[in-house]
Tab-separated table of C-alpha atoms and ligand atoms in Angstrom:
chain	number	residue	atom	x	y	z
A	10	MET	CA	-25.774	3.248	17.761
A	11	ASN	CA	-22.981	1.017	16.512
A	12	VAL	CA	-20.724	3.591	14.872
A	13	PHE	CA	-18.786	0.547	13.404
A	14	TRP	CA	-21.745	-0.245	11.259
A	15	GLY	CA	-21.148	-0.438	7.512
A	16	THR	CA	-17.442	0.199	7.841
A	17	LYS	CA	-14.687	-2.161	7.398
A	18	TYR	CA	-11.262	-2.210	8.373
A	19	ILE	CA	-8.743	-1.157	5.657
A	20	ASP	CA	-5.566	-2.767	4.655
A	21	SER	CA	-4.254	-0.828	1.903
A	22	HIS	CA	-1.077	-2.874	1.149
A	23	ALA	CA	-1.090	-6.606	1.568
A	24	HIS	CA	0.453	-9.403	-0.613
A	25	ALA	CA	-2.859	-11.203	-0.534
A	26	TYR	CA	-1.945	-13.602	-3.101
A	27	GLU	CA	0.420	-15.094	-0.516
A	28	TYR	CA	-2.233	-15.705	1.700
A	29	GLU	CA	-4.096	-19.182	2.213
A	30	GLU	CA	-7.912	-19.262	0.636
A	31	GLU	CA	-8.976	-20.311	4.000
A	32	TYR	CA	-7.359	-17.447	5.822
A	33	LEU	CA	-8.918	-15.076	2.948
A	34	ARG	CA	-12.229	-16.457	3.926
A	35	LYS	CA	-11.708	-15.507	7.433
A	36	LEU	CA	-11.025	-11.951	6.454
A	37	GLU	CA	-13.829	-11.608	4.019
A	38	ARG	CA	-16.417	-10.154	6.189
A	39	ASP	CA	-14.610	-7.372	8.161
A	40	PHE	CA	-11.690	-6.240	5.851
A	41	ILE	CA	-11.017	-4.542	2.459
A	42	ILE	CA	-7.541	-5.218	0.998
A	43	LEU	CA	-5.762	-3.422	-1.662
A	44	GLY	CA	-3.754	-6.344	-2.782
A	45	VAL	CA	-0.431	-5.699	-4.272
A	46	SER	CA	1.921	-7.993	-6.477
A	47	ASP	CA	5.596	-8.388	-6.972
A	48	ASP	CA	6.077	-9.665	-10.567
A	49	LEU	CA	4.302	-10.961	-13.487
A	50	GLU	CA	3.246	-14.430	-11.889
A	51	SER	CA	1.978	-12.844	-8.818
A	52	SER	CA	0.237	-9.976	-10.724
A	53	LYS	CA	-1.681	-12.611	-12.581
A	54	LYS	CA	-2.528	-14.452	-9.340
A	55	THR	CA	-3.575	-11.280	-7.827
A	56	LEU	CA	-5.928	-10.613	-10.713
A	57	MET	CA	-7.349	-14.004	-10.461
A	58	LEU	CA	-7.884	-13.986	-6.677
A	59	THR	CA	-9.831	-10.729	-6.981
A	60	GLU	CA	-12.377	-12.385	-9.258
A	61	GLU	CA	-13.158	-14.925	-6.468
A	62	PHE	CA	-12.735	-12.369	-3.593
A	63	SER	CA	-14.573	-9.041	-4.240
A	64	PHE	CA	-13.096	-7.592	-0.836
A	65	ILE	CA	-9.560	-7.551	-2.457
A	66	LYS	CA	-8.889	-4.822	-5.029
A	67	PRO	CA	-5.936	-5.700	-7.147
A	68	CYS	CA	-2.700	-3.754	-7.747
A	69	ILE	CA	-0.126	-5.194	-10.281
A	70	GLY	CA	3.421	-4.279	-10.865
A	71	ILE	CA	6.938	-5.229	-10.308
A	72	HIS	CA	8.489	-4.781	-6.640
A	73	PRO	CA	11.714	-2.958	-6.772
A	74	TRP	CA	13.338	-6.118	-5.122
A	75	ARG	CA	12.346	-8.135	-8.206
A	76	ILE	CA	13.742	-5.717	-10.887
A	77	ASP	CA	16.895	-7.949	-11.371
A	78	VAL	CA	15.078	-10.988	-12.172
A	79	ALA	CA	12.059	-9.228	-14.169
A	80	SER	CA	12.328	-9.567	-17.983
A	81	ARG	CA	11.488	-6.811	-20.465
A	82	ASP	CA	8.578	-9.055	-21.657
A	83	ALA	CA	7.318	-9.436	-18.088
A	84	LEU	CA	7.108	-5.635	-17.918
A	85	LYS	CA	5.349	-5.463	-21.154
A	86	GLN	CA	2.723	-7.905	-20.266
A	87	ILE	CA	2.143	-6.220	-16.950
A	88	GLU	CA	1.771	-3.004	-18.835
A	89	GLU	CA	-0.892	-4.562	-21.057
A	90	LEU	CA	-2.683	-6.073	-18.064
A	91	ILE	CA	-2.756	-2.514	-16.527
A	92	GLU	CA	-4.319	-1.209	-19.532
A	93	LEU	CA	-7.186	-3.729	-19.246
A	94	MET	CA	-8.147	-3.123	-15.550
A	95	ASP	CA	-11.365	-1.379	-14.729
A	96	LYS	CA	-9.775	0.570	-11.797
A	97	PRO	CA	-6.109	0.237	-12.336
A	98	CYS	CA	-3.815	0.279	-9.573
A	99	ILE	CA	-0.016	-0.188	-9.802
A	100	GLY	CA	1.854	-1.780	-7.158
A	101	GLU	CA	4.066	-2.651	-5.434
A	102	VAL	CA	6.295	-0.398	-7.239
A	103	GLY	CA	8.774	2.333	-6.438
A	104	LEU	CA	12.473	2.405	-5.555
A	105	ASP	CA	14.749	1.146	-2.743
A	106	LYS	CA	18.102	2.411	-1.879
A	107	LYS	CA	18.015	0.734	1.592
A	108	PHE	CA	17.785	-2.981	0.675
A	109	THR	CA	18.539	-3.217	-3.060
A	110	PRO	CA	21.025	0.095	-3.947
A	111	ASN	CA	22.689	-2.364	-6.495
A	112	THR	CA	19.798	-2.250	-8.947
A	113	TYR	CA	18.656	1.475	-8.399
A	114	GLU	CA	19.199	2.380	-12.023
A	115	ALA	CA	16.960	-0.359	-13.389
A	116	GLN	CA	14.339	0.515	-10.656
A	117	MET	CA	14.327	3.917	-11.771
A	118	ARG	CA	13.847	3.171	-15.365
A	119	THR	CA	11.134	0.684	-14.538
A	120	LEU	CA	9.334	3.236	-12.128
A	121	GLN	CA	9.393	5.742	-14.606
A	122	LYS	CA	7.539	3.469	-17.204
A	123	PHE	CA	4.963	2.740	-14.500
A	124	LEU	CA	4.445	6.333	-13.642
A	125	SER	CA	3.864	7.355	-17.310
A	126	LEU	CA	1.449	4.552	-17.552
A	127	ALA	CA	-0.377	5.806	-14.356
A	128	LYS	CA	-0.626	9.334	-15.699
A	129	GLU	CA	-2.155	7.824	-18.816
A	130	THR	CA	-4.686	5.570	-17.364
A	131	GLY	CA	-5.258	7.417	-14.075
A	132	ALA	CA	-4.242	4.524	-12.042
A	133	ILE	CA	-3.494	4.562	-8.354
A	134	LEU	CA	0.094	3.785	-7.324
A	135	ASN	CA	0.864	1.698	-4.283
A	136	LEU	CA	4.532	3.042	-3.678
A	137	HIS	CA	7.560	1.471	-1.865
A	138	ALA	CA	10.273	3.937	-1.223
A	139	ALA	CA	12.482	2.663	1.324
A	140	GLY	CA	15.592	4.793	1.590
A	141	ALA	CA	14.277	6.863	-1.218
A	142	TRP	CA	11.383	8.765	0.054
A	143	GLU	CA	12.427	12.157	-1.416
A	144	GLU	CA	13.379	10.546	-4.923
A	145	VAL	CA	10.007	8.868	-5.247
A	146	ALA	CA	8.037	12.008	-4.200
A	147	ASP	CA	9.695	14.053	-6.557
A	148	LEU	CA	8.924	11.637	-9.398
A	149	VAL	CA	5.589	11.367	-8.517
A	150	MET	CA	5.190	15.155	-8.568
A	151	LYS	CA	7.164	15.401	-11.853
A	152	PHE	CA	4.824	12.970	-13.532
A	153	ASP	CA	1.814	14.845	-12.190
A	154	ILE	CA	0.478	11.933	-10.536
A	155	THR	CA	-2.862	12.352	-8.620
A	156	HIS	CA	-3.619	9.019	-6.680
A	157	ALA	CA	-0.990	7.403	-4.647
A	158	VAL	CA	-0.282	5.577	-1.355
A	159	PHE	CA	2.987	5.834	0.203
A	160	HIS	CA	3.136	2.409	1.813
A	161	TRP	CA	4.927	1.893	5.366
A	162	TYR	CA	5.983	5.513	5.470
A	163	THR	CA	9.129	6.108	7.359
A	164	GLY	CA	10.622	9.352	5.606
A	165	PRO	CA	11.069	12.731	6.963
A	166	LYS	CA	8.050	14.487	8.670
A	167	ASP	CA	8.064	17.561	6.463
A	168	LEU	CA	8.002	15.394	3.365
A	169	MET	CA	4.964	13.391	4.751
A	170	GLU	CA	3.152	16.751	5.294
A	171	ARG	CA	3.863	18.010	1.727
A	172	LEU	CA	2.770	14.637	0.343
A	173	GLN	CA	-0.502	14.786	2.444
A	174	GLU	CA	-1.017	18.583	1.195
A	175	ALA	CA	-0.537	17.271	-2.384
A	176	GLY	CA	-3.377	14.874	-1.934
A	177	PHE	CA	-1.456	11.597	-1.479
A	178	TYR	CA	-2.036	9.005	1.333
A	179	ILE	CA	0.310	8.017	3.806
A	180	SER	CA	-0.453	4.310	5.049
A	181	PHE	CA	0.507	3.167	8.449
A	182	ASN	CA	1.760	-0.494	8.753
A	183	VAL	CA	0.885	-2.503	11.799
A	184	ALA	CA	4.732	-2.464	12.809
A	185	ALA	CA	3.768	0.863	14.162
A	186	LEU	CA	2.783	-1.170	17.151
A	187	PHE	CA	6.338	-1.605	17.947
A	188	GLN	CA	8.440	0.376	15.352
A	189	LYS	CA	8.917	3.833	16.966
A	190	LYS	CA	10.418	5.490	13.921
A	191	HIS	CA	7.156	4.708	12.140
A	192	SER	CA	4.807	5.540	15.142
A	193	SER	CA	6.461	8.911	16.009
A	194	LEU	CA	4.901	10.255	12.630
A	195	LEU	CA	1.380	9.804	13.912
A	196	PRO	CA	0.844	13.038	15.653
A	197	ASN	CA	1.642	14.941	12.499
A	198	VAL	CA	-0.530	13.196	10.140
A	199	ASP	CA	-3.565	14.684	8.382
A	200	LEU	CA	-6.389	12.389	8.997
A	201	ARG	CA	-8.188	12.743	5.861
A	202	ARG	CA	-5.001	11.337	4.007
A	203	VAL	CA	-4.160	8.350	6.033
A	204	LEU	CA	-4.531	4.744	5.583
A	205	THR	CA	-3.820	1.431	7.484
A	206	GLU	CA	-1.842	-1.597	6.035
A	207	SER	CA	-0.137	-4.885	7.095
A	208	ASP	CA	2.209	-5.667	4.134
A	209	GLY	CA	1.128	-9.192	5.146
A	210	PRO	CA	2.474	-11.825	5.223
A	211	TYR	CA	5.952	-10.107	5.490
A	212	GLU	CA	8.055	-10.829	8.442
A	213	TYR	CA	9.638	-7.977	10.278
A	214	ARG	CA	11.841	-8.157	13.347
A	215	GLY	CA	10.881	-11.854	13.793
A	216	GLN	CA	7.121	-11.015	13.615
A	217	LYS	CA	4.669	-11.949	10.950
A	218	LEU	CA	2.587	-8.958	9.805
A	219	LEU	CA	-0.944	-9.804	8.861
A	220	THR	CA	-4.109	-8.234	7.933
A	221	GLU	CA	-5.799	-9.589	11.145
A	222	ASN	CA	-3.340	-7.196	13.006
A	223	ILE	CA	-5.138	-4.028	11.544
A	224	PRO	CA	-7.861	-3.785	14.586
A	225	SER	CA	-4.964	-3.541	16.987
A	226	LEU	CA	-3.191	-0.986	14.873
A	227	LEU	CA	-6.479	1.025	14.761
A	228	LYS	CA	-6.907	0.754	18.523
A	229	PHE	CA	-3.240	2.017	18.890
A	230	MET	CA	-3.435	4.705	16.569
A	231	ALA	CA	-7.070	5.947	18.123
A	232	LYS	CA	-5.149	6.278	21.342
A	233	GLU	CA	-2.205	8.117	19.865
A	234	LEU	CA	-4.414	10.425	17.854
A	235	LYS	CA	-6.636	11.082	20.737
A	236	ILE	CA	-9.842	10.176	18.785
A	237	ASP	CA	-12.558	7.776	19.174
A	238	GLU	CA	-11.823	4.275	17.525
A	239	GLY	CA	-15.105	4.045	15.827
A	240	GLU	CA	-14.813	7.422	14.298
A	241	LEU	CA	-11.190	6.646	13.205
A	242	LYS	CA	-12.382	3.447	11.571
A	243	ARG	CA	-15.272	5.483	9.885
A	244	ILE	CA	-12.523	8.212	8.711
A	245	LEU	CA	-10.220	5.340	7.271
A	246	PHE	CA	-12.992	3.677	5.323
A	247	GLU	CA	-14.026	7.047	3.906
A	248	ASN	CA	-10.409	7.615	2.912
A	249	ALA	CA	-10.282	4.339	1.256
A	250	SER	CA	-13.539	4.962	-0.527
A	251	ARG	CA	-12.203	8.166	-1.851
A	252	LEU	CA	-9.085	6.385	-3.191
A	253	PHE	CA	-10.048	3.092	-4.299
A	254	LEU	CA	-13.640	1.825	-3.695
B	8	LIG	ZN1	4.985	-4.874	0.305
C-alpha cells in the first residue's frame, strides 16, 4: 500500500503571492500552502489568489519589517478583511528584535492589535519572532491565544517545548537542510505539534527557499527523527488538518 496516498506536503508559511502563476500550477497537485502576506496590498493579493487556487489558505497581516511604512488606515483595512474571512488566519505578524529593532515599539502596538483580534475571531496566527521568541510567546499566552504557528523557529529549546505543550505549532523551514541552529532543535520536537515550511521565495544565505524544497526537508527530518518518511508526511498532514484545513 502506498502510505503517501491521500496526503500532501505541507508548507505552513510561504509568501505565495510572490510566486508566478505558472509555478503555483506546478505545486497545486502535491502541496497545501498557508500563504502569508506582508502588508495591505499583499493581503489583498493573497485573498484573491486563494479564490483561484484552493490549495492555498490565506493569512493576512502586516509583517514586522513593514511596520514603518504601514499606515494606520492600512491596519484598519486589514482588520476589517480579517473579520470577513471564513477561517481567519493572521500573518505574517510578530516582533523582530534581530533585523528591525528600531521599530520595536510600533511592532509591539501592532501585534497587540492583531492578538486581540485573533482572540475575538478565533484566528490562527502565523508568527514571526526573530530575536524575540520569549516576547512573542509571552504575548500569545497573555492574550490567551489557542491557534498559532511559530514560523522558522530558532529560539531556545526549552521555550519550544513549552510552546508545544501549550498546543502551539513549531514550523521547520527548508533552511534546516543547512542551518544547524535550526535543525539541532529537531530531536526535541513533539511530532504532534510540528509543521514544515519554505518561507518562499525568501533568499537565505544565497539560496532561494521554495515550496518545492519541502520534500527534501521531509526526507531530512525523517532521517533525523528516525521515523518512516511516509509516516512523517502523514503526521504533518494531520497536524495541518487539525490546525487549518
Ligand atoms: Zn515569511
